[in-house]
Each structure stands twice: as C-alpha cells, then as structure tokens.
Amino acid sequence: MSCMDGFFDKEYSIQQEFVVFSHKKFQLKIDSFPRMTNEGNNFEEIISFLASGETILTSSFHGAYWGTLLGRKVLAFPFTSKFLTLKHPVAMYPGIHWKQPKREIKILGKTLYQRFDESKFLCSTDNWRSHLKHCQSYPESLQECRDRNNWFYQQVMNHLSTV
C-alpha cells in the first residue's frame, strides 16, 4: 500500500551515482557512498534519500521495492527469498553468505576471547560493480502498482456491497 503515498509523486533529482540503503541487521559496507538504514521511521526522508541515487545498493526488501517504484536501478544483497517476489526483478548480488561479525583476541595463534555481534550481519561485497550490468529501471512500476492497489480496493468494495 505504500505505493499510494504522495511522496512518490514528487520530482527528485539524482544527486549521487550510488546510495546504500541497508537493513538495520544486514548492513552493507560498500565504499564511502551516502548511506542509511531502515531503522528510521521518517518515510519522506527515506524516499528522498533513495531517490537521490541513480542506483540503490540495498539489503532491504523495502529499499528494493521503493527504489523500483522511484524508477531507480537497484542492486540487492538479499538475505531472504522475499526479494524474489518483486514483480519487477531487481539485480541480485549472487552467492551471499551473511555472517555475524566477531570480536576476538588471539595470542600466539590461540583464541582467548571470542564474541559474535548478534545485532547485525555482514557479507562480502567483492566485485559488486560487475553486477551493475544487470540493473534496470522500471519507470512504469509505480503506476502499475497503484493500478493493482485500486483494482484490489474495488474488488473489496464490490464484495462488501453484496454482503
């Protein structure tokens, strides 16, 4: 239903070649591009941030979805199969293995202390630029999504009027 929000109707200019939008638990560490996580709840700020990039590098399902609605190219670093359910498929970084970062203290090859950070996961992003060739934009996606939402709303209203 977020596709119906008026923030998608605003004109946004591209200000960056890349922006990084990470899921708060599955964070991307890619170069020094502008970055944000989905931890915030200011929808306008998130949409404005996503729209500022020509290509969105994301581990967030909603980052991929909203980026597509904005007509931007998306390279996803998925951690769940939800990314496969998008009507307009985004490019996906293959073979991801998300790992919890760990802190350890070793002396003479012997581990004295080891602790995993359970609040986040990281993945390798080596050679991510080679997957940009698979990125494409879908300028029609916002209207298609809105049309489908309106259709569903009408179906519900028709059903309720017969009950």
Short mmCIF file of C-alpha atoms in Angstrom, two decimals:
data_model
loop_
_atom_site.label_atom_id
_atom_site.label_comp_id
_atom_site.label_asym_id
_atom_site.label_seq_id
_atom_site.Cartn_x
_atom_site.Cartn_y
_atom_site.Cartn_z
CA MET A 1 0.00 0.00 0.00
CA SER A 2 2.98 2.34 0.40
CA CYS A 3 2.96 2.87 -3.37
CA MET A 4 -0.10 5.10 -2.90
CA ASP A 5 1.85 7.62 -0.81
CA GLY A 6 2.17 11.10 -2.29
CA PHE A 7 5.93 11.18 -1.67
CA PHE A 8 6.29 9.08 -4.83
CA ASP A 9 4.66 11.89 -6.83
CA LYS A 10 7.38 14.42 -6.07
CA GLU A 11 10.11 15.22 -8.57
CA TYR A 12 13.51 14.10 -7.31
CA SER A 13 16.82 14.86 -8.96
CA ILE A 14 19.63 12.35 -8.97
CA GLN A 15 22.45 13.68 -6.80
CA GLN A 16 24.63 10.59 -6.40
CA GLU A 17 25.66 7.75 -8.64
CA PHE A 18 25.11 5.29 -5.76
CA VAL A 19 23.35 5.31 -2.41
CA VAL A 20 23.47 2.47 0.13
CA PHE A 21 20.28 1.56 1.99
CA SER A 22 20.84 -1.27 4.46
CA HIS A 23 18.50 -3.34 6.54
CA LYS A 24 19.36 -2.48 10.14
CA LYS A 25 20.53 -6.04 10.82
CA PHE A 26 22.04 -6.85 7.41
CA GLN A 27 24.40 -3.96 6.81
CA LEU A 28 26.36 -3.26 3.66
CA LYS A 29 29.87 -1.86 3.90
CA ILE A 30 30.48 -0.57 0.39
CA ASP A 31 32.90 2.26 -0.28
CA SER A 32 32.08 5.70 1.07
CA PHE A 33 28.75 6.29 -0.62
CA PRO A 34 25.91 8.06 1.20
CA ARG A 35 24.23 5.50 3.44
CA MET A 36 21.14 5.00 5.52
CA THR A 37 19.47 2.07 7.28
CA ASN A 38 15.80 1.20 7.54
CA GLU A 39 15.93 1.82 11.28
CA GLY A 40 14.37 5.27 10.93
CA ASN A 41 10.66 5.87 10.57
CA ASN A 42 10.63 9.10 8.57
CA PHE A 43 9.16 7.81 5.31
CA GLU A 44 9.65 11.09 3.44
CA GLU A 45 13.33 11.16 4.41
CA ILE A 46 13.83 7.56 3.29
CA ILE A 47 12.12 8.09 -0.07
CA SER A 48 14.05 11.31 -0.65
CA PHE A 49 17.31 9.51 0.17
CA LEU A 50 16.57 6.59 -2.16
CA ALA A 51 15.54 8.96 -4.95
CA SER A 52 18.82 10.85 -4.66
CA GLY A 53 20.73 7.89 -6.12
CA GLU A 54 20.89 6.73 -9.70
CA THR A 55 21.46 3.20 -8.41
CA ILE A 56 20.45 1.89 -4.99
CA LEU A 57 22.63 -0.73 -3.33
CA THR A 58 20.42 -2.38 -0.72
CA SER A 59 19.95 -5.27 1.65
CA SER A 60 16.46 -4.04 2.50
CA PHE A 61 13.45 -5.55 0.74
CA HIS A 62 11.59 -2.26 1.06
CA GLY A 63 14.64 -0.39 -0.22
CA ALA A 64 14.49 -2.54 -3.37
CA TYR A 65 10.71 -2.13 -3.71
CA TRP A 66 10.63 1.62 -3.14
CA GLY A 67 13.69 2.13 -5.35
CA THR A 68 11.88 0.33 -8.15
CA LEU A 69 8.78 2.49 -7.64
CA LEU A 70 11.01 5.56 -7.92
CA GLY A 71 12.30 4.35 -11.28
CA ARG A 72 15.83 3.81 -9.97
CA LYS A 73 18.16 0.92 -10.70
CA VAL A 74 18.62 -1.49 -7.79
CA LEU A 75 21.34 -3.95 -6.88
CA ALA A 76 20.09 -6.08 -4.00
CA PHE A 77 22.12 -8.03 -1.48
CA PRO A 78 19.32 -10.36 -0.33
CA PHE A 79 19.09 -12.18 2.98
CA THR A 80 15.61 -13.63 2.39
CA SER A 81 13.64 -15.08 -0.52
CA LYS A 82 11.20 -12.12 -0.28
CA PHE A 83 13.40 -10.34 -2.82
CA LEU A 84 12.31 -12.93 -5.39
CA THR A 85 8.66 -11.89 -5.04
CA LEU A 86 9.05 -8.43 -6.57
CA LYS A 87 7.02 -8.03 -9.75
CA HIS A 88 9.88 -6.13 -11.37
CA PRO A 89 13.01 -8.18 -10.64
CA VAL A 90 16.00 -6.30 -9.32
CA ALA A 91 19.60 -7.30 -9.97
CA MET A 92 20.89 -9.52 -7.19
CA TYR A 93 24.39 -9.91 -5.90
CA PRO A 94 24.96 -13.69 -6.08
CA GLY A 95 26.29 -16.15 -3.56
CA ILE A 96 25.82 -14.08 -0.44
CA HIS A 97 26.85 -15.50 2.88
CA TRP A 98 25.78 -13.27 5.74
CA LYS A 99 27.95 -13.66 8.83
CA GLN A 100 27.84 -12.16 12.26
CA PRO A 101 30.89 -10.02 12.85
CA LYS A 102 33.02 -11.29 15.67
CA ARG A 103 35.46 -9.81 18.07
CA GLU A 104 38.28 -11.97 19.15
CA ILE A 105 41.52 -11.75 20.99
CA LYS A 106 44.28 -14.10 19.90
CA ILE A 107 47.71 -14.53 21.35
CA LEU A 108 50.23 -16.78 19.64
CA GLY A 109 47.51 -18.28 17.46
CA LYS A 110 45.35 -19.20 20.44
CA THR A 111 41.89 -17.64 20.78
CA LEU A 112 41.48 -16.22 24.27
CA TYR A 113 38.21 -14.39 23.71
CA GLN A 114 35.56 -14.57 21.01
CA ARG A 115 32.18 -12.88 20.84
CA PHE A 116 29.71 -12.55 17.96
CA ASP A 117 27.68 -9.39 17.44
CA GLU A 118 24.14 -10.76 17.36
CA SER A 119 22.60 -7.44 16.36
CA LYS A 120 23.98 -7.39 12.82
CA PHE A 121 25.28 -9.41 9.92
CA LEU A 122 27.80 -8.54 7.21
CA CYS A 123 28.53 -10.04 3.81
CA SER A 124 31.31 -9.85 1.28
CA THR A 125 30.70 -7.28 -1.44
CA ASP A 126 33.74 -8.03 -3.57
CA ASN A 127 33.35 -7.29 -7.25
CA TRP A 128 29.86 -5.80 -6.78
CA ARG A 129 30.35 -3.40 -9.69
CA SER A 130 30.44 -6.29 -12.16
CA HIS A 131 26.75 -6.95 -11.38
CA LEU A 132 25.59 -3.44 -12.26
CA LYS A 133 25.10 -4.51 -15.88
CA HIS A 134 22.05 -6.47 -14.68
CA CYS A 135 20.41 -3.42 -13.11
CA GLN A 136 17.49 -1.82 -14.90
CA SER A 137 14.84 0.70 -14.07
CA TYR A 138 11.10 0.21 -14.42
CA PRO A 139 9.56 3.67 -14.97
CA GLU A 140 6.07 2.15 -15.24
CA SER A 141 6.24 0.25 -11.94
CA LEU A 142 4.66 2.94 -9.74
CA GLN A 143 1.58 3.30 -11.93
CA GLU A 144 1.25 -0.49 -12.31
CA CYS A 145 1.40 -0.93 -8.55
CA ARG A 146 -1.13 1.82 -7.96
CA ASP A 147 -3.48 0.39 -10.59
CA ARG A 148 -3.31 -3.01 -8.91
CA ASN A 149 -3.99 -1.49 -5.48
CA ASN A 150 -7.00 0.39 -6.85
CA TRP A 151 -8.26 -2.78 -8.53
CA PHE A 152 -7.98 -4.71 -5.25
CA TYR A 153 -9.74 -1.93 -3.35
CA GLN A 154 -12.59 -2.06 -5.88
CA GLN A 155 -12.84 -5.84 -5.52
CA VAL A 156 -13.12 -5.50 -1.74
CA MET A 157 -15.74 -2.76 -2.02
CA ASN A 158 -17.77 -4.83 -4.51
CA HIS A 159 -17.63 -7.81 -2.19
CA LEU A 160 -18.68 -5.76 0.82
CA SER A 161 -21.64 -4.30 -1.05
CA THR A 162 -23.02 -7.81 -1.68
CA VAL A 163 -22.71 -8.95 1.93
#
